[in-house]
Coordinates of C-alpha atoms in Angstrom, one line a residue:
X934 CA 0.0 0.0 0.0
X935 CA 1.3 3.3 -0.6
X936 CA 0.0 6.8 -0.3
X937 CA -3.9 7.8 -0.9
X938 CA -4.0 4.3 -2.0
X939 CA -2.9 2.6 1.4
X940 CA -5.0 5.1 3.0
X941 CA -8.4 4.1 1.8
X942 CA -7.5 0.6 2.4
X943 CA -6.6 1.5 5.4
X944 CA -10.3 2.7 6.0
X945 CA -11.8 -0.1 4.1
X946 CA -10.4 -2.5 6.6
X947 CA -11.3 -0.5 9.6
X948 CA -14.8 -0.6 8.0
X949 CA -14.5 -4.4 7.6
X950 CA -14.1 -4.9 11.2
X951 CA -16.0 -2.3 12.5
X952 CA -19.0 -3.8 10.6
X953 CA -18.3 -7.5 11.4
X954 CA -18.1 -6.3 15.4
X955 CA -21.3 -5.3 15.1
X956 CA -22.6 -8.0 13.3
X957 CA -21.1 -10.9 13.1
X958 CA -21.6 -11.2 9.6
X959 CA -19.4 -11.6 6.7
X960 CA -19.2 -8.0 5.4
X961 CA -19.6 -7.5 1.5
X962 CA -18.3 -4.5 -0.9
X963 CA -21.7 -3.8 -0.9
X964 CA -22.5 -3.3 2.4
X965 CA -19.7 -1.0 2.7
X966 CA -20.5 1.3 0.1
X967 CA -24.0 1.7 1.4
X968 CA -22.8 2.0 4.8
X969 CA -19.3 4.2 4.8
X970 CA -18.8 7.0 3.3
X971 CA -15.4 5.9 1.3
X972 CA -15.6 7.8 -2.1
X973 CA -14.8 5.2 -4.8
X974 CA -17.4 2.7 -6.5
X975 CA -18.1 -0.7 -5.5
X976 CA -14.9 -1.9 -7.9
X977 CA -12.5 0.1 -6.4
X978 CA -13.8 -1.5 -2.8
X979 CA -13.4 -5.1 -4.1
X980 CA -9.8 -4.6 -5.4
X981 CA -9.1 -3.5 -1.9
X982 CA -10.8 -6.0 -0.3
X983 CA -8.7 -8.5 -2.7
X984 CA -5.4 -6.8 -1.8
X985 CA -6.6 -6.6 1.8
X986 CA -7.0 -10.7 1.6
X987 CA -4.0 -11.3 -0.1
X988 CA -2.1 -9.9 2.3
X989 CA -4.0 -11.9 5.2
X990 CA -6.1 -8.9 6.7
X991 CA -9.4 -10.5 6.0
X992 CA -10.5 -13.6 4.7
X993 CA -13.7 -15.3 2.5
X994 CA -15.0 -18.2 4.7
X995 CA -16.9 -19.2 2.0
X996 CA -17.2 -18.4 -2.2
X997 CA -20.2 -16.5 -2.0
X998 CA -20.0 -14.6 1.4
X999 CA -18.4 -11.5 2.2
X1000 CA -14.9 -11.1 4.2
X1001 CA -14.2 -11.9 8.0
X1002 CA -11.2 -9.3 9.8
X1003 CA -7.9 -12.1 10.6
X1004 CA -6.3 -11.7 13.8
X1005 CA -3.6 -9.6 11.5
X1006 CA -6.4 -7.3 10.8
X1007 CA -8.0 -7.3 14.3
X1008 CA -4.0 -6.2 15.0
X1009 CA -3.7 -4.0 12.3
X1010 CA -7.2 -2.2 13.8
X1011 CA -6.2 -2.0 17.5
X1012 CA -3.1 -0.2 16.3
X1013 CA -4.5 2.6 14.1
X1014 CA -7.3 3.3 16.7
X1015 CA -5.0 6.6 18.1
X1016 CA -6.7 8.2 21.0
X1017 CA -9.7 5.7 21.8
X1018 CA -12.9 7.9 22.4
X1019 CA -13.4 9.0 26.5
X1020 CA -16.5 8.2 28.3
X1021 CA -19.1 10.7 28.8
X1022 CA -19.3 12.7 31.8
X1023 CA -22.3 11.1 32.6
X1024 CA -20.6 7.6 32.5
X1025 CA -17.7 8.5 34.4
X1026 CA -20.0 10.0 37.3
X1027 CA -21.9 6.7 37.0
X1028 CA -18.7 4.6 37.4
X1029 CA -16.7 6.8 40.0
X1030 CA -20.3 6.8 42.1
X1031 CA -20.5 3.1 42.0
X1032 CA -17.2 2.3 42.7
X1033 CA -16.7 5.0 45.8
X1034 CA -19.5 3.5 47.6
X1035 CA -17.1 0.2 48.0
X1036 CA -16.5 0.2 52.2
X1037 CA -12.8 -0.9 51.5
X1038 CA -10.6 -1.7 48.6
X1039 CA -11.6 -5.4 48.5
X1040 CA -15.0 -4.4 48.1
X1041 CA -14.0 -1.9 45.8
X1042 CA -12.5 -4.3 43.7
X1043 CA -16.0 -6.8 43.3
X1044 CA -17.7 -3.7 42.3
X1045 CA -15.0 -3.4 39.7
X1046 CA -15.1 -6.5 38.3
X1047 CA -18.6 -6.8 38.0
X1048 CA -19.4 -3.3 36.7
X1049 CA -16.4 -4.5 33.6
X1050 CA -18.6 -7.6 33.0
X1051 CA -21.5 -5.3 32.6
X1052 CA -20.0 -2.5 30.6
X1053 CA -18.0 -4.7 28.0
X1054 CA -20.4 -7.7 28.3
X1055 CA -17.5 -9.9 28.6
X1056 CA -15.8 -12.0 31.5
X1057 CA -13.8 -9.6 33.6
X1058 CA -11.0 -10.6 36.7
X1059 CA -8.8 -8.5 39.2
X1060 CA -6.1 -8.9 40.9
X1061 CA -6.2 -7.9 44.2
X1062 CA -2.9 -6.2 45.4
X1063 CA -0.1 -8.5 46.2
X1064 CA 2.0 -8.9 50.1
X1065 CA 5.3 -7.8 48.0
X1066 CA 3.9 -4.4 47.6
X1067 CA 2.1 -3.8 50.7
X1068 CA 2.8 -2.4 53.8
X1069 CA 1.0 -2.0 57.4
X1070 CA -0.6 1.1 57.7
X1071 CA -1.9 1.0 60.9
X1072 CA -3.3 -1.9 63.3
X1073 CA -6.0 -0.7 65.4
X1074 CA -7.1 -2.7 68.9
X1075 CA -10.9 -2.8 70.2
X1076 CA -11.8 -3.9 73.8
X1077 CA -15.1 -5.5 72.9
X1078 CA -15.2 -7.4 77.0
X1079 CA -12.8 -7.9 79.2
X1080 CA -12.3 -10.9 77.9
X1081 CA -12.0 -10.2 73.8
X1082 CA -10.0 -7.8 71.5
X1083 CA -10.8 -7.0 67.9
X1084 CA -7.6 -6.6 65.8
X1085 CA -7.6 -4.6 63.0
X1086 CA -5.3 -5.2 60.0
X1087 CA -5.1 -2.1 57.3
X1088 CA -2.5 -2.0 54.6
X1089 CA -1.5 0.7 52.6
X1090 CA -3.3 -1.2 50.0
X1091 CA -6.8 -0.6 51.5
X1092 CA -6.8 -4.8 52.7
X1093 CA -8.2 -4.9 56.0
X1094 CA -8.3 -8.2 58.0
X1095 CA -10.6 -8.1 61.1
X1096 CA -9.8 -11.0 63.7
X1097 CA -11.2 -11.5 67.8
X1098 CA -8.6 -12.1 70.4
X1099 CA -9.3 -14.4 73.1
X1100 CA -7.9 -13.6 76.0
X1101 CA -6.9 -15.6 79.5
X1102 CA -7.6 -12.2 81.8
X1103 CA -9.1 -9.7 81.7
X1104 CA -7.3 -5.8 80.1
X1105 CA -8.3 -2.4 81.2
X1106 CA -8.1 0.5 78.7
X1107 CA -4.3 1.4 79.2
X1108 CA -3.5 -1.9 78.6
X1109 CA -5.4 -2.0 75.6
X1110 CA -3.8 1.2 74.3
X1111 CA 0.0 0.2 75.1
X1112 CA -1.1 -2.7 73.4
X1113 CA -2.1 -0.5 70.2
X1114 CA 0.9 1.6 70.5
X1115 CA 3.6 -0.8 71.0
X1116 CA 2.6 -2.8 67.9
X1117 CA 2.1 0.3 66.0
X1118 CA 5.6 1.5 66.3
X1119 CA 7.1 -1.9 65.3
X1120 CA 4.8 -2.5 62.4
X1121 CA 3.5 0.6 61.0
X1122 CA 5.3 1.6 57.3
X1123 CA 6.6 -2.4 57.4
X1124 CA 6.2 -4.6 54.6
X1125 CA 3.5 -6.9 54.8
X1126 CA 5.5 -9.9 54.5
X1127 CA 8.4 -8.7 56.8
X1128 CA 5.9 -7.9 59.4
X1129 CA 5.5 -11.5 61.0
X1130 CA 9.3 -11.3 61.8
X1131 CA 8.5 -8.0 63.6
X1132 CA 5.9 -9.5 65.8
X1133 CA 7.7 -12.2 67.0
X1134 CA 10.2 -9.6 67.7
X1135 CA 8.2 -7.7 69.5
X1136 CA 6.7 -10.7 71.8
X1137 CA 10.4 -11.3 73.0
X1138 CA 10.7 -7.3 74.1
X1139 CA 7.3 -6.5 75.3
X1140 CA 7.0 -5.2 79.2
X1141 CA 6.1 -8.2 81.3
X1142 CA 3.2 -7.3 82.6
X1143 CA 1.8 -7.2 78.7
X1144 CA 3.5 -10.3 78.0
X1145 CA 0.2 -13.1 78.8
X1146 CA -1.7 -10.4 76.5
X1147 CA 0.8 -10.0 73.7
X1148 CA 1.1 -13.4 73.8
X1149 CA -2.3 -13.7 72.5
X1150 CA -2.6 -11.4 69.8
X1151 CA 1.0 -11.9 68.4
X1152 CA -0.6 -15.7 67.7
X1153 CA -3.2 -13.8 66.2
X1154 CA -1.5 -11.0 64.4
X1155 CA 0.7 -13.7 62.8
X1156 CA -1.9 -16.3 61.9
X1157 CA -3.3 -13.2 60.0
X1158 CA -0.2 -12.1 58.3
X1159 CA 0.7 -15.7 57.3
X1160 CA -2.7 -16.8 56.2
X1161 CA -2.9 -13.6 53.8
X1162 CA -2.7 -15.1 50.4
X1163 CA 0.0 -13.6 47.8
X1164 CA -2.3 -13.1 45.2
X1165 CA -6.1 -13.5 44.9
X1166 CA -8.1 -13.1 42.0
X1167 CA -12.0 -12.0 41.1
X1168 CA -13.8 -12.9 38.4
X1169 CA -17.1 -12.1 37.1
X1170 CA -19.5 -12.3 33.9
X1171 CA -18.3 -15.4 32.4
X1172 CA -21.5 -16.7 31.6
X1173 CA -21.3 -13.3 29.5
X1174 CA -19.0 -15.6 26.7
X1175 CA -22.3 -17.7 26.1
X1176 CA -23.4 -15.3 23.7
X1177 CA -20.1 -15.9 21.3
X1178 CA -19.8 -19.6 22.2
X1179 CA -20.0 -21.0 18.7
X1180 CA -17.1 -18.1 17.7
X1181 CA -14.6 -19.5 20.0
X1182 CA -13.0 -22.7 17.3
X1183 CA -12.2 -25.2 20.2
X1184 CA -15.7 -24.3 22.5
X1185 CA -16.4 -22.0 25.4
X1186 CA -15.1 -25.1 27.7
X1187 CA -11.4 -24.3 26.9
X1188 CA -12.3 -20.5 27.9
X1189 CA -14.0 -21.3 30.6
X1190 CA -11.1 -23.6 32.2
X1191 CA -8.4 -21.0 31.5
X1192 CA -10.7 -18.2 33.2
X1193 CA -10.9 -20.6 36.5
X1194 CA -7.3 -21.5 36.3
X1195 CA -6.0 -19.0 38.6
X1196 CA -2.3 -20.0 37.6
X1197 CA -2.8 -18.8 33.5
X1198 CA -4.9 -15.6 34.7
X1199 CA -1.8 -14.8 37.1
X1200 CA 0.5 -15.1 34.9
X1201 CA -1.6 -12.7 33.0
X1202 CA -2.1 -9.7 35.3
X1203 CA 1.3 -10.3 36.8
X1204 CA 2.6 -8.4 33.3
X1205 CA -0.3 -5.0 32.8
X1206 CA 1.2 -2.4 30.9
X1207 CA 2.4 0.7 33.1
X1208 CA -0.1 2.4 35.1
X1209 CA -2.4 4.7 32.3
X1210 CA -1.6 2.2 29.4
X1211 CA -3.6 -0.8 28.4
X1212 CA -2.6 -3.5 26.8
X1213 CA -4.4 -5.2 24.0
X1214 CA -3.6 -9.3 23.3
X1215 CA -5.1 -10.8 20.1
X1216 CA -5.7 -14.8 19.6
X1217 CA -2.2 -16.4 19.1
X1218 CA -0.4 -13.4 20.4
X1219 CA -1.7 -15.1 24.1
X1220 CA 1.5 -17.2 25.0
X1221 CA -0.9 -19.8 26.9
X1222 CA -2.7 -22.2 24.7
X1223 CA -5.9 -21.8 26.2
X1224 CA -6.4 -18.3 25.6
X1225 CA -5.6 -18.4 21.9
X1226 CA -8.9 -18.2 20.6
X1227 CA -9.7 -15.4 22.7
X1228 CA -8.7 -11.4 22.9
X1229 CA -7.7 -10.0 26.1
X1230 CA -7.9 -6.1 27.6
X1231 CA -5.5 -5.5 30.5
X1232 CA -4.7 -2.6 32.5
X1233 CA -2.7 -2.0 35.7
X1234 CA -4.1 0.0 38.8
X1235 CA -1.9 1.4 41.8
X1236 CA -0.2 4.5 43.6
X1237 CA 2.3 6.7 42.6
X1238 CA 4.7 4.1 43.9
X1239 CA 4.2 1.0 42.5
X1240 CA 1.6 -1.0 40.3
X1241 CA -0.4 -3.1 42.8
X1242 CA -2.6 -5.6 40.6
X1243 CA -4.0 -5.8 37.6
X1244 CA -7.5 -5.9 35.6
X1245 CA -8.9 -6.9 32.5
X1246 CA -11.6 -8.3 29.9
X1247 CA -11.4 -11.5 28.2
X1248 CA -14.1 -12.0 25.1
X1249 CA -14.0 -13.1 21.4
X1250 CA -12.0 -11.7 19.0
X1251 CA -14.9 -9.6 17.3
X1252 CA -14.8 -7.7 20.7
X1253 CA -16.0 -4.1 20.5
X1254 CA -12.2 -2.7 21.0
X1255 CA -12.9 0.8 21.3
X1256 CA -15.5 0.6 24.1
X1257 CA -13.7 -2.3 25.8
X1258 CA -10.2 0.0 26.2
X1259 CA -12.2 3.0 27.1
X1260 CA -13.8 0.9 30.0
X1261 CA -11.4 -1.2 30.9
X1262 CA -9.0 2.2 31.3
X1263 CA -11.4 4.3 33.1
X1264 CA -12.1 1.1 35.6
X1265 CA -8.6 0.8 36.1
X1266 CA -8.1 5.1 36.7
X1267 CA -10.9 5.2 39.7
X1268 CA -9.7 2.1 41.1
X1269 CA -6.4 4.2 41.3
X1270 CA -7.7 7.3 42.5
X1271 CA -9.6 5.6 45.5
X1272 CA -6.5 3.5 46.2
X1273 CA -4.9 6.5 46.5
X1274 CA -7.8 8.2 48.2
X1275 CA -7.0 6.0 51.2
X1276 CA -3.4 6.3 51.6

């Protein structure tokens, strides 16, 4: 392709696909000269659409029907879309609204999951944020009786594990808050999965006459700390993939079992584009087997400091890539922004 030439073909391909995600129908010169706006005749569209074949951007299933986009040209689209349209204002609102009303980041996260199922229409997972880049922002001790604490776990992450303490005697309010403090100063700003070593630490040093208490909620603290999974994924709208079940070559099954295999999604997520970006992977471009009939929308979300998980969409590779990037993007921003809101 060269000049004007490659241009127009350019458009006629765009066109193509554009057509076919709507429809899922083989798309004829026809149909595109009714439909687009491209300013040669039906001839001129053909001879494109032939070059366009040879050249293994589209493809004839069969001698009468129109062309299909190729992965190639699925690429070839992704790549000339430029600036991908924002959301409305209205949208945005409706998103940010939805997803501030989460009570911590966790929760957070399950709204975002399930409001990507239901903007894209495809199957959506998160990553919640891993130990490696968390640390303890503050742990916060409750005298519910005499008897029983409440420890509270918060990360800088927004992860916040709530655990009882059963004590052997009873704890009067200074007790309770040297209890607070001294695990506050050996814990707070420490990484997550340094902070076990710290408590035991601490139970060798504590005053002896905090020692039976300590005693009790170290055991907890630590169980907590330890019990903390590395890395735990959401998922949500898989059922969404129904709709294109015949489009996937090997069956929805094969989708399906590389959605719930938390290994393949992991290794996914653990490689989102820098924070802003989003990454766009199209059929055999997926290094794992499973997820080479399918196209896949990531995007990272964190702090200033460090990416903490990642997001995406997985769906057919007809997907609607514009709107999918645009969500999966603006998801991925207000996660950010309330990550950040609780630091």
């Amino acid at each position: 392709m060269a000049g004007a030439t490659e241009a127009r073909r350019v458009e006629v391909l765009r066109a193509i696909v554009t057509d076919y995600i709507a429809s899922q129908e083989p798309v004829g010169s026809k149909a595109l000269v009714e439909r687009h706006q491209l300013g040669v005749s039906s001839a001129t569209i053909r001879n494109d659409m032939a070059v366009l074949e040879s050249e293994g951007f589209i493809a004839q299933q069969h001698a009468s029907s129109g062309r299909v986009p190729t992965e190639k040209g699925y690429r070839r689209f992704v790549d000339g879309l430029g600036e991908v349209k924002p959301m409305s204002e209205a949208e945005k609102r409706a998103i940010r609204t939805f997803l501030e009303d989460g009570v911590d980041l966790e929760d957070v996260l399950r709204r975002s999951v399930r409001l990507l199922a239901q903007l894209t229409r495809q199957a959506a997972v998160v990553q919640l944020p891993t130990l490696n880049v968390s640390h303890v922002k503050h742990v916060e001790v409750v005298d519910l009786t005499p008897l029983r604490l409440l420890l509270v776990l918060i990360t800088d992450t927004g992860r916040v594990d709530q655990r009882n303490v059963e004590l052997d005697a009873p704890i009067g309010e200074a007790e309770v808050h040297e209890l607070r403090q001294l695990l506050n100063r050996a814990l707070a700003r420490v990484p997550v999965g340094q902070a076990a070593n710290r408590v035991a630490d601490l139970l060798e040093h504590s005053p002896a006459d905090l020692r039976h208490h300590m005693i009790r909620v170290a055991t907890v603290l630590i169980e907590t700390l330890v019990d903390q999974p590395n890395d735990r994924l959401l998922m949500a709208g898989a059922s969404n993939l129904t709709r294109a079940g015949r489009d996937f070559p090997q069956g929805l099954p094969q989708i399906i079992d590389a959605l719930e295999e938390q290994v393949v999604m992991f290794k996914l997520l653990a490689n989102v584009p820098e924070l802003g970006n989003v990454d766009v992977l199209i059929g055999q471009e997926n290094e794992d087997e499973e997820l080479q009939q399918a196209s896949i929308v990531t995007a990272g979300y964190g702090n200033e400091s460090a990416t903490l998980g990642g997001l995406g969409v997985v769906g057919p590779t007809f997907m609607d890539y514009p709107g999918t990037i645009s969500s999966v993007r603006a998801v991925a921003r207000y996660v950010s922004q309330i990550l950040a809101g609780t630091n």
